[in-house]
Amino acid sequence: MLRKMMLAGLMTATLLSGIAPAYAQMDPAQQRSERGDRGGRGERAGRPEGGPTMSRGNRMEQPRADAPAQRWQRTPDRPAGGMAPPRPDPQFREPNLPQNRAIENQVRERREQQQAWRNQQRNDRQQWRNDQRTDRQDWRNDRRDDRQDWRNDRRDDRRDWRNDRQDDRRWSDNRWNNGGWNNNGWNNGRRFDDRTRWSTQRRWDNGWRRDNRYDWYSYRNRYGDHYRMGRYYAPRGWDYGYRRFSVGIFLNSLLYSNSYWLDDPYAYRLPPAYGTLRWVRYYDDALLVDIRDGYVVDVIHEFFW
């Protein structure tokens, strides 16, 4: 008996499961029509015509099938399947509307601006490459010109150095061609070396500059007028102008004649000269010269004002 009841319940559930989805797929009008048919069948079953239809589970008065539904009973119109109608995509608007044309114009202007920016960036990169290429070429040309100028300057310096050496030899040769120092009887045409020069007199000591008695620089700062001896007139026959001489060179005899001697060296705070040595003015320099052969023993450049 229990088995028969379970089999009957299973068959009932199977039938109801097939009816419920079919009813749910009906639209609201079909559902109301279905409910109206059921109400009619109930009315034909013995209920008074025009009376209220009573449901088994709800005793509230239900409207008739042909009566309009109340506000709270209305359902919005929905398409089949219970889904709301699709909304139009804002990207797909009618092209003739003013707002759509404005949006299209803005999009077009933005694209044109982006394209113009890309073109400008491309032109700037190309210009930068051209500038870099030009700068490198200019740098190579400048470097080449500098090397060429350096070679020319070095060549000129060597040429000037050779000319100066030739002039120095010519100055010495002129002294011997002129017969040496005629005024003092030195006419033997002889040059002394370092050994024979000091064989008959005391060797010159350059340490006199550490002696405070001969601080000529401080003395000149206090008595500068003593060092203003006027313009220097080169001896007749001397056409070389000023040359910066150093110790060890042989002078032309014209430059250390007795008219250029400093008779009182201490008046300029210079140590006294002795033997064959004499202090000589040469332009603004003071030279200590061995008058036997014109050998320069000591030099003070820019001694006079």
Short mmCIF file of C-alpha atoms in Angstrom, two decimals:
data_model
loop_
_atom_site.label_atom_id
_atom_site.label_comp_id
_atom_site.label_asym_id
_atom_site.label_seq_id
_atom_site.Cartn_x
_atom_site.Cartn_y
_atom_site.Cartn_z
CA MET A 1 0.00 0.00 0.00
CA LEU A 2 2.82 2.41 0.88
CA ARG A 3 4.55 1.64 -2.35
CA LYS A 4 1.43 2.49 -4.34
CA MET A 5 1.07 5.85 -2.54
CA MET A 6 4.72 6.78 -3.24
CA LEU A 7 4.29 5.86 -6.89
CA ALA A 8 1.15 8.03 -7.16
CA GLY A 9 2.94 11.03 -5.54
CA LEU A 10 5.89 10.69 -7.89
CA MET A 11 3.62 10.67 -10.94
CA THR A 12 1.75 13.76 -9.62
CA ALA A 13 5.02 15.66 -9.07
CA THR A 14 6.17 14.76 -12.56
CA LEU A 15 2.98 16.13 -14.10
CA LEU A 16 3.10 19.33 -12.05
CA SER A 17 6.76 19.93 -12.94
CA GLY A 18 5.80 19.95 -16.61
CA ILE A 19 2.82 22.27 -16.14
CA ALA A 20 4.52 24.93 -13.93
CA PRO A 21 7.25 25.92 -16.44
CA ALA A 22 4.69 26.13 -19.21
CA TYR A 23 2.55 28.42 -17.12
CA ALA A 24 5.51 30.55 -16.17
CA GLN A 25 6.40 31.06 -19.83
CA MET A 26 2.97 32.52 -20.57
CA ASP A 27 2.68 36.32 -20.91
CA PRO A 28 0.48 38.20 -18.38
CA ALA A 29 -2.54 38.33 -20.77
CA GLN A 30 -2.46 34.54 -21.23
CA GLN A 31 -2.12 34.05 -17.49
CA ARG A 32 -5.13 36.31 -16.83
CA SER A 33 -7.07 34.45 -19.50
CA GLU A 34 -6.11 31.16 -17.88
CA ARG A 35 -7.20 32.42 -14.51
CA GLY A 36 -10.49 33.71 -16.03
CA ASP A 37 -11.18 30.29 -17.50
CA ARG A 38 -10.61 28.74 -14.16
CA GLY A 39 -12.96 31.29 -12.53
CA GLY A 40 -15.61 30.57 -15.15
CA ARG A 41 -15.34 26.90 -14.43
CA GLY A 42 -15.77 27.65 -10.74
CA GLU A 43 -18.75 29.85 -11.44
CA ARG A 44 -20.28 27.18 -13.62
CA ALA A 45 -19.64 24.81 -10.79
CA GLY A 46 -22.37 26.47 -8.67
CA ARG A 47 -21.24 30.00 -7.71
CA PRO A 48 -23.72 32.80 -8.30
CA GLU A 49 -23.14 34.78 -11.49
CA GLY A 50 -21.60 38.16 -10.87
CA GLY A 51 -20.59 37.27 -7.30
CA PRO A 52 -17.09 37.53 -5.98
CA THR A 53 -14.66 34.77 -6.75
CA MET A 54 -13.10 33.32 -3.68
CA SER A 55 -9.77 31.54 -3.67
CA ARG A 56 -9.01 28.69 -1.38
CA GLY A 57 -6.01 30.18 0.26
CA ASN A 58 -6.92 33.88 0.16
CA ARG A 59 -10.33 35.12 1.17
CA MET A 60 -9.78 38.55 -0.37
CA GLU A 61 -12.04 39.51 -3.17
CA GLN A 62 -10.35 38.84 -6.51
CA PRO A 63 -11.29 40.92 -9.60
CA ARG A 64 -12.95 39.32 -12.47
CA ALA A 65 -11.07 38.32 -15.53
CA ASP A 66 -12.61 41.01 -17.70
CA ALA A 67 -12.30 43.75 -15.02
CA PRO A 68 -9.30 46.11 -15.21
CA ALA A 69 -6.46 45.29 -12.84
CA GLN A 70 -5.76 47.54 -9.85
CA ARG A 71 -2.68 49.79 -9.78
CA TRP A 72 -0.86 47.51 -7.42
CA GLN A 73 -1.73 44.52 -9.57
CA ARG A 74 -0.45 45.95 -12.84
CA THR A 75 2.74 44.58 -14.30
CA PRO A 76 4.87 46.43 -16.83
CA ASP A 77 4.83 45.20 -20.36
CA ARG A 78 7.85 42.98 -20.86
CA PRO A 79 8.84 40.96 -23.86
CA ALA A 80 8.70 37.22 -23.90
CA GLY A 81 11.19 35.66 -21.53
CA GLY A 82 10.87 38.35 -18.79
CA MET A 83 13.75 40.61 -20.07
CA ALA A 84 13.63 44.41 -20.32
CA PRO A 85 13.89 45.92 -23.80
CA PRO A 86 17.51 46.78 -24.76
CA ARG A 87 18.63 50.40 -24.45
CA PRO A 88 20.26 52.07 -27.44
CA ASP A 89 24.07 52.26 -27.29
CA PRO A 90 25.20 55.94 -27.04
CA GLN A 91 27.97 55.19 -29.57
CA PHE A 92 25.41 54.35 -32.23
CA ARG A 93 23.32 57.48 -32.48
CA GLU A 94 21.63 58.92 -35.43
CA PRO A 95 24.26 60.78 -37.46
CA ASN A 96 22.08 63.69 -38.33
CA LEU A 97 21.55 64.91 -34.77
CA PRO A 98 23.46 68.14 -33.87
CA GLN A 99 25.04 66.66 -30.74
CA ASN A 100 26.29 63.68 -32.73
CA ARG A 101 27.85 65.93 -35.34
CA ALA A 102 29.55 67.96 -32.58
CA ILE A 103 30.99 64.79 -31.04
CA GLU A 104 32.24 63.64 -34.44
CA ASN A 105 33.87 67.03 -35.01
CA GLN A 106 35.59 66.86 -31.62
CA VAL A 107 36.85 63.36 -32.35
CA ARG A 108 38.12 64.49 -35.76
CA GLU A 109 39.87 67.55 -34.28
CA ARG A 110 41.51 65.40 -31.62
CA ARG A 111 42.80 62.98 -34.22
CA GLU A 112 44.13 65.85 -36.31
CA GLN A 113 45.88 67.31 -33.26
CA GLN A 114 47.46 63.95 -32.45
CA GLN A 115 48.63 63.57 -36.04
CA ALA A 116 50.06 67.11 -36.04
CA TRP A 117 51.85 66.39 -32.76
CA ARG A 118 53.36 63.21 -34.21
CA ASN A 119 54.53 65.10 -37.28
CA GLN A 120 56.06 67.81 -35.10
CA GLN A 121 57.86 65.22 -32.99
CA ARG A 122 59.18 63.55 -36.15
CA ASN A 123 60.41 66.89 -37.51
CA ASP A 124 62.04 67.78 -34.20
CA ARG A 125 63.91 64.48 -34.08
CA GLN A 126 65.09 64.94 -37.65
CA GLN A 127 66.20 68.50 -36.92
CA TRP A 128 68.05 67.32 -33.81
CA ARG A 129 69.87 64.66 -35.85
CA ASN A 130 70.83 67.25 -38.45
CA ASP A 131 72.09 69.61 -35.76
CA GLN A 132 74.12 66.84 -34.15
CA ARG A 133 75.64 65.94 -37.50
CA THR A 134 76.47 69.59 -38.19
CA ASP A 135 78.02 70.06 -34.74
CA ARG A 136 80.21 67.00 -35.16
CA GLN A 137 81.37 68.20 -38.55
CA ASP A 138 82.11 71.68 -37.17
CA TRP A 139 84.01 70.14 -34.27
CA ARG A 140 86.12 68.08 -36.68
CA ASN A 141 86.82 71.14 -38.80
CA ASP A 142 87.76 73.23 -35.76
CA ARG A 143 90.02 70.50 -34.46
CA ARG A 144 91.68 70.18 -37.86
CA ASP A 145 92.16 73.97 -38.02
CA ASP A 146 93.61 74.02 -34.49
CA ARG A 147 96.11 71.32 -35.36
CA GLN A 148 97.09 73.18 -38.51
CA ASP A 149 97.46 76.45 -36.58
CA TRP A 150 99.54 74.68 -33.95
CA ARG A 151 101.83 73.28 -36.64
CA ASN A 152 102.18 76.70 -38.25
CA ASP A 153 102.91 78.37 -34.90
CA ARG A 154 105.48 75.74 -34.04
CA ARG A 155 107.10 76.16 -37.43
CA ASP A 156 107.20 79.94 -36.94
CA ASP A 157 108.65 79.56 -33.46
CA ARG A 158 111.44 77.32 -34.74
CA ARG A 159 112.15 79.78 -37.52
CA ASP A 160 112.25 82.70 -35.05
CA TRP A 161 114.49 80.72 -32.73
CA ARG A 162 116.93 80.04 -35.57
CA ASN A 163 116.88 83.72 -36.53
CA ASP A 164 117.54 84.75 -32.94
CA ARG A 165 120.46 82.39 -32.70
CA GLN A 166 121.86 83.79 -35.91
CA ASP A 167 121.42 87.33 -34.58
CA ASP A 168 123.16 86.39 -31.33
CA ARG A 169 126.09 85.00 -33.24
CA ARG A 170 126.11 88.10 -35.40
CA TRP A 171 126.18 90.34 -32.32
CA SER A 172 129.18 88.47 -31.01
CA ASP A 173 130.83 88.49 -34.41
CA ASN A 174 130.24 92.21 -34.73
CA ARG A 175 132.04 92.79 -31.45
CA TRP A 176 135.11 90.94 -32.70
CA ASN A 177 134.89 92.48 -36.14
CA ASN A 178 134.89 95.91 -34.53
CA GLY A 179 138.16 95.16 -32.78
CA GLY A 180 136.91 94.54 -29.24
CA TRP A 181 137.11 97.19 -26.56
CA ASN A 182 139.34 99.80 -28.09
CA ASN A 183 138.90 102.46 -25.39
CA ASN A 184 140.43 100.33 -22.65
CA GLY A 185 143.02 98.54 -24.72
CA TRP A 186 141.28 95.15 -24.94
CA ASN A 187 142.05 94.47 -28.57
CA ASN A 188 143.29 90.93 -28.44
CA GLY A 189 140.04 89.31 -29.64
CA ARG A 190 140.12 86.77 -26.82
CA ARG A 191 137.26 85.12 -24.92
CA PHE A 192 137.75 83.82 -21.40
CA ASP A 193 136.36 80.56 -20.11
CA ASP A 194 135.07 79.96 -16.59
CA ARG A 195 138.53 78.98 -15.28
CA THR A 196 140.63 81.74 -16.77
CA ARG A 197 138.01 84.45 -16.14
CA TRP A 198 138.41 84.23 -12.34
CA SER A 199 142.08 83.37 -12.26
CA THR A 200 143.16 86.97 -11.62
CA GLN A 201 140.12 88.20 -9.61
CA ARG A 202 137.54 87.05 -7.09
CA ARG A 203 134.64 85.02 -8.45
CA TRP A 204 131.36 86.89 -8.47
CA ASP A 205 128.95 85.75 -5.75
CA ASN A 206 125.25 85.86 -6.64
CA GLY A 207 124.33 85.54 -2.97
CA TRP A 208 124.42 89.31 -2.60
CA ARG A 209 120.62 89.34 -3.01
CA ARG A 210 120.29 87.91 0.50
CA ASP A 211 122.21 90.82 1.96
CA ASN A 212 119.93 93.49 3.41
CA ARG A 213 122.39 96.22 2.44
CA TYR A 214 121.51 95.57 -1.20
CA ASP A 215 117.73 95.37 -0.90
CA TRP A 216 117.24 97.49 -4.00
CA TYR A 217 113.58 96.52 -4.41
CA SER A 218 112.47 98.04 -1.07
CA TYR A 219 114.75 101.03 -1.61
CA ARG A 220 113.18 101.67 -5.03
CA ASN A 221 109.70 101.60 -3.47
CA ARG A 222 110.73 104.44 -1.14
CA TYR A 223 112.95 106.43 -3.51
CA GLY A 224 111.56 105.67 -6.93
CA ASP A 225 112.82 108.92 -8.46
CA HIS A 226 116.42 107.66 -8.24
CA TYR A 227 115.55 104.98 -10.76
CA ARG A 228 114.05 107.35 -13.31
CA MET A 229 117.02 107.92 -15.57
CA GLY A 230 115.16 109.18 -18.60
CA ARG A 231 114.94 107.69 -22.03
CA TYR A 232 117.50 105.12 -23.10
CA TYR A 233 119.30 105.92 -26.35
CA ALA A 234 120.80 102.91 -28.03
CA PRO A 235 124.38 103.35 -29.31
CA ARG A 236 124.92 104.30 -32.91
CA GLY A 237 125.19 101.22 -35.08
CA TRP A 238 122.88 99.14 -32.87
CA ASP A 239 119.74 98.40 -34.97
CA TYR A 240 118.35 95.36 -33.16
CA GLY A 241 116.28 97.11 -30.52
CA TYR A 242 115.65 95.60 -27.12
CA ARG A 243 116.62 91.98 -26.58
CA ARG A 244 116.07 90.22 -23.26
CA PHE A 245 119.57 89.02 -22.39
CA SER A 246 120.44 86.41 -19.78
CA VAL A 247 123.55 85.30 -17.94
CA GLY A 248 126.18 83.68 -20.18
CA ILE A 249 125.64 85.68 -23.37
CA PHE A 250 128.35 87.84 -24.96
CA LEU A 251 127.31 91.42 -25.70
CA ASN A 252 128.28 93.62 -28.56
CA SER A 253 130.94 96.09 -27.48
CA LEU A 254 128.61 98.98 -28.36
CA LEU A 255 126.29 98.10 -25.48
CA TYR A 256 128.80 98.28 -22.62
CA SER A 257 130.81 101.35 -23.49
CA ASN A 258 131.75 103.58 -20.54
CA SER A 259 128.87 105.97 -21.33
CA TYR A 260 126.46 103.27 -20.06
CA TRP A 261 128.32 102.38 -16.87
CA LEU A 262 126.75 102.96 -13.44
CA ASP A 263 129.46 104.97 -11.68
CA ASP A 264 127.94 104.56 -8.21
CA PRO A 265 126.17 101.20 -8.00
CA TYR A 266 125.39 101.58 -4.29
CA ALA A 267 123.28 104.63 -5.07
CA TYR A 268 120.87 102.08 -6.51
CA ARG A 269 121.63 99.59 -3.70
CA LEU A 270 123.70 97.35 -5.96
CA PRO A 271 126.91 95.67 -4.77
CA PRO A 272 130.10 97.27 -6.01
CA ALA A 273 131.73 95.87 -9.15
CA TYR A 274 135.44 95.01 -9.03
CA GLY A 275 138.22 93.94 -11.35
CA THR A 276 137.08 93.79 -14.95
CA LEU A 277 133.35 93.78 -13.99
CA ARG A 278 131.09 96.78 -14.54
CA TRP A 279 127.39 97.49 -13.92
CA VAL A 280 125.86 98.64 -17.20
CA ARG A 281 122.48 100.10 -18.02
CA TYR A 282 120.77 98.37 -20.95
CA TYR A 283 117.37 99.95 -21.61
CA ASP A 284 115.53 99.28 -18.28
CA ASP A 285 117.82 96.37 -17.27
CA ALA A 286 120.95 96.40 -15.15
CA LEU A 287 123.69 94.07 -16.46
CA LEU A 288 126.96 93.08 -14.79
CA VAL A 289 129.40 92.67 -17.69
CA ASP A 290 133.00 91.54 -17.95
CA ILE A 291 134.35 94.26 -20.18
CA ARG A 292 137.19 92.09 -21.45
CA ASP A 293 134.91 90.05 -23.73
CA GLY A 294 131.35 91.30 -23.03
CA TYR A 295 130.34 88.26 -20.98
CA VAL A 296 127.17 88.86 -18.93
CA VAL A 297 127.79 87.78 -15.33
CA ASP A 298 124.56 88.97 -13.66
CA VAL A 299 121.21 90.43 -14.82
CA ILE A 300 118.34 92.37 -13.18
CA HIS A 301 115.45 92.84 -15.58
CA GLU A 302 113.16 95.87 -15.31
CA PHE A 303 115.48 97.52 -12.81
CA PHE A 304 114.84 101.10 -13.93
CA TRP A 305 111.45 102.77 -14.40
#
